[in-house]
């Protein structure tokens, strides 16, 4: 079974631009979560989607948004990029079974904002 | 506030020794805890989890201990190998489909 895939793997943007990152979960997984990872802040939760609905959201400004499609693939968008948005953006999918919330992470998209 | 922290940012152990990585959490309502391993250039990888109704859980070479009284979590790795070198994160899930990660501990294994 293929793992979680994220595209693109690397991205360079300039301040003020916007960016869209894509995540394809493991087949059958309906929950997709997004995280931002930086050396200073560690792994921070952005949002979680299940069956095209956002069920929870972290403490990020409205410039960060996401969505999930009917095939469970998810995208996240960051508008008006700032230098501080440079980070590794990780996507994780899970099967959502009772008693387990094991998340499977993709390799991440490395975003650099210049 | 929500936070899951780690006592030590780095840990260096000799190959073959046991490693213990510690974690403190602040949300007493959290009922599910997970340890992840992240190698350079990769996303975090699930190691082991434990629910709040348990004190201990064992996997292959790994054991997680949960002390709810002091809100402390630890990961023990037996016979540490060079391949165990990575950053280890504890994470908690208190419901609401949201996982809170700790800052991470870097484990160095000396040959």
PDB file of C-alpha atoms in Angstrom, chain B residues 6-109:
ATOM      1  CA  UNK B   6      10.432  17.326  26.941  1.00  0.00           C
ATOM      2  CA  UNK B   7      12.982  17.492  29.741  1.00  0.00           C
ATOM      3  CA  UNK B   8      16.092  17.092  27.582  1.00  0.00           C
ATOM      4  CA  UNK B   9      16.636  18.416  24.084  1.00  0.00           C
ATOM      5  CA  UNK B  10      19.490  15.981  23.337  1.00  0.00           C
ATOM      6  CA  UNK B  11      20.458  12.565  24.600  1.00  0.00           C
ATOM      7  CA  UNK B  12      23.669  10.723  23.788  1.00  0.00           C
ATOM      8  CA  UNK B  13      23.958   7.003  24.538  1.00  0.00           C
ATOM      9  CA  UNK B  14      26.413   4.228  23.811  1.00  0.00           C
ATOM     10  CA  UNK B  15      25.362   1.572  21.349  1.00  0.00           C
ATOM     11  CA  UNK B  16      23.867  -1.346  23.241  1.00  0.00           C
ATOM     12  CA  UNK B  17      22.806   0.721  26.224  1.00  0.00           C
ATOM     13  CA  UNK B  18      19.210   1.479  27.078  1.00  0.00           C
ATOM     14  CA  UNK B  19      17.788   4.928  26.305  1.00  0.00           C
ATOM     15  CA  UNK B  20      15.134   6.758  28.242  1.00  0.00           C
ATOM     16  CA  UNK B  21      13.418   9.778  26.769  1.00  0.00           C
ATOM     17  CA  UNK B  22      11.111  11.758  29.013  1.00  0.00           C
ATOM     18  CA  UNK B  23       8.123  13.954  28.373  1.00  0.00           C
ATOM     19  CA  UNK B  24       5.832  16.091  30.497  1.00  0.00           C
ATOM     20  CA  UNK B  25       2.339  17.002  29.471  1.00  0.00           C
ATOM     21  CA  UNK B  26       0.029  19.626  30.858  1.00  0.00           C
ATOM     22  CA  UNK B  27      -3.470  18.596  29.785  1.00  0.00           C
ATOM     23  CA  UNK B  28      -4.776  16.205  32.406  1.00  0.00           C
ATOM     24  CA  UNK B  29      -7.761  15.478  30.154  1.00  0.00           C
ATOM     25  CA  UNK B  30      -5.572  13.903  27.469  1.00  0.00           C
ATOM     26  CA  UNK B  31      -6.415  10.252  27.104  1.00  0.00           C
ATOM     27  CA  UNK B  32      -4.109   9.090  24.348  1.00  0.00           C
ATOM     28  CA  UNK B  33      -0.369   9.476  23.997  1.00  0.00           C
ATOM     29  CA  UNK B  34       1.942   8.624  21.153  1.00  0.00           C
ATOM     30  CA  UNK B  35       5.663   8.490  20.556  1.00  0.00           C
ATOM     31  CA  UNK B  36       7.033   9.326  17.124  1.00  0.00           C
ATOM     32  CA  UNK B  37      10.485   9.007  15.618  1.00  0.00           C
ATOM     33  CA  UNK B  38      11.660  11.403  12.959  1.00  0.00           C
ATOM     34  CA  UNK B  39      14.759  10.750  10.896  1.00  0.00           C
ATOM     35  CA  UNK B  40      16.427  13.419   8.857  1.00  0.00           C
ATOM     36  CA  UNK B  41      14.483  14.277   5.719  1.00  0.00           C
ATOM     37  CA  UNK B  42      11.471  12.194   6.676  1.00  0.00           C
ATOM     38  CA  UNK B  43       8.144  12.698   8.332  1.00  0.00           C
ATOM     39  CA  UNK B  44       7.529  11.411  11.868  1.00  0.00           C
ATOM     40  CA  UNK B  45       6.988   7.699  12.186  1.00  0.00           C
ATOM     41  CA  UNK B  46       4.713   6.100  14.780  1.00  0.00           C
ATOM     42  CA  UNK B  47       6.571   4.066  17.397  1.00  0.00           C
ATOM     43  CA  UNK B  48       4.127   3.193  20.130  1.00  0.00           C
ATOM     44  CA  UNK B  49       1.036   4.566  21.796  1.00  0.00           C
ATOM     45  CA  UNK B  50      -0.692   4.255  25.145  1.00  0.00           C
ATOM     46  CA  UNK B  51      -4.116   5.117  26.474  1.00  0.00           C
ATOM     47  CA  UNK B  52      -4.667   6.818  29.783  1.00  0.00           C
ATOM     48  CA  UNK B  53      -6.188   3.690  31.324  1.00  0.00           C
ATOM     49  CA  UNK B  54      -2.789   1.994  31.073  1.00  0.00           C
ATOM     50  CA  UNK B  55       0.511   2.578  32.893  1.00  0.00           C
ATOM     51  CA  UNK B  56       2.809   0.645  30.633  1.00  0.00           C
ATOM     52  CA  UNK B  57       2.890  -0.725  27.147  1.00  0.00           C
ATOM     53  CA  UNK B  58       5.614  -2.698  25.454  1.00  0.00           C
ATOM     54  CA  UNK B  59       6.577  -3.054  21.855  1.00  0.00           C
ATOM     55  CA  UNK B  60       9.578  -4.447  20.097  1.00  0.00           C
ATOM     56  CA  UNK B  61      12.549  -3.042  22.044  1.00  0.00           C
ATOM     57  CA  UNK B  62      10.435  -0.095  23.179  1.00  0.00           C
ATOM     58  CA  UNK B  63       8.375   0.515  26.282  1.00  0.00           C
ATOM     59  CA  UNK B  64       6.203   3.485  27.078  1.00  0.00           C
ATOM     60  CA  UNK B  65       5.418   4.378  30.674  1.00  0.00           C
ATOM     61  CA  UNK B  66       2.653   6.731  31.682  1.00  0.00           C
ATOM     62  CA  UNK B  67       2.414   8.356  35.086  1.00  0.00           C
ATOM     63  CA  UNK B  68      -0.826  10.287  35.205  1.00  0.00           C
ATOM     64  CA  UNK B  69      -0.235  11.497  38.746  1.00  0.00           C
ATOM     65  CA  UNK B  70       2.669  13.678  37.671  1.00  0.00           C
ATOM     66  CA  UNK B  71       1.651  13.910  34.016  1.00  0.00           C
ATOM     67  CA  UNK B  72       4.786  12.257  32.794  1.00  0.00           C
ATOM     68  CA  UNK B  73       5.472  10.000  29.842  1.00  0.00           C
ATOM     69  CA  UNK B  74       8.651   8.147  28.994  1.00  0.00           C
ATOM     70  CA  UNK B  75       9.969   6.077  26.141  1.00  0.00           C
ATOM     71  CA  UNK B  76      12.494   3.378  26.869  1.00  0.00           C
ATOM     72  CA  UNK B  77      14.535   1.889  24.051  1.00  0.00           C
ATOM     73  CA  UNK B  78      16.363  -1.316  24.880  1.00  0.00           C
ATOM     74  CA  UNK B  79      19.767  -2.123  23.402  1.00  0.00           C
ATOM     75  CA  UNK B  80      19.951   1.135  21.485  1.00  0.00           C
ATOM     76  CA  UNK B  81      21.269   0.796  17.949  1.00  0.00           C
ATOM     77  CA  UNK B  82      22.777   3.352  15.544  1.00  0.00           C
ATOM     78  CA  UNK B  83      19.552   3.198  13.541  1.00  0.00           C
ATOM     79  CA  UNK B  84      17.737   4.589  16.553  1.00  0.00           C
ATOM     80  CA  UNK B  85      19.469   7.932  16.101  1.00  0.00           C
ATOM     81  CA  UNK B  86      16.682  10.402  15.367  1.00  0.00           C
ATOM     82  CA  UNK B  87      14.466  13.018  16.950  1.00  0.00           C
ATOM     83  CA  UNK B  88      11.771  11.588  19.180  1.00  0.00           C
ATOM     84  CA  UNK B  89       8.488  13.367  19.823  1.00  0.00           C
ATOM     85  CA  UNK B  90       5.848  12.650  22.366  1.00  0.00           C
ATOM     86  CA  UNK B  91       2.349  13.727  21.464  1.00  0.00           C
ATOM     87  CA  UNK B  92      -0.966  13.854  23.228  1.00  0.00           C
ATOM     88  CA  UNK B  93      -4.500  13.692  22.000  1.00  0.00           C
ATOM     89  CA  UNK B  94      -7.173  15.007  24.283  1.00  0.00           C
ATOM     90  CA  UNK B  95      -9.991  14.599  21.844  1.00  0.00           C
ATOM     91  CA  UNK B  96     -11.160  17.088  19.271  1.00  0.00           C
ATOM     92  CA  UNK B  97      -9.168  15.368  16.541  1.00  0.00           C
ATOM     93  CA  UNK B  98      -6.122  17.409  17.445  1.00  0.00           C
ATOM     94  CA  UNK B  99      -2.684  16.061  18.295  1.00  0.00           C
ATOM     95  CA  UNK B 100      -0.289  18.237  20.271  1.00  0.00           C
ATOM     96  CA  UNK B 101       3.395  17.466  19.824  1.00  0.00           C
ATOM     97  CA  UNK B 102       6.241  18.072  22.211  1.00  0.00           C
ATOM     98  CA  UNK B 103       9.409  19.910  21.272  1.00  0.00           C
ATOM     99  CA  UNK B 104      11.382  16.754  20.508  1.00  0.00           C
ATOM    100  CA  UNK B 105      14.523  15.091  21.856  1.00  0.00           C
ATOM    101  CA  UNK B 106      17.452  14.294  19.601  1.00  0.00           C
ATOM    102  CA  UNK B 107      18.966  10.901  20.324  1.00  0.00           C
ATOM    103  CA  UNK B 108      22.592  10.297  19.368  1.00  0.00           C
ATOM    104  CA  UNK B 109      23.864   6.743  19.449  1.00  0.00           C
TER     105      UNK B 109
END
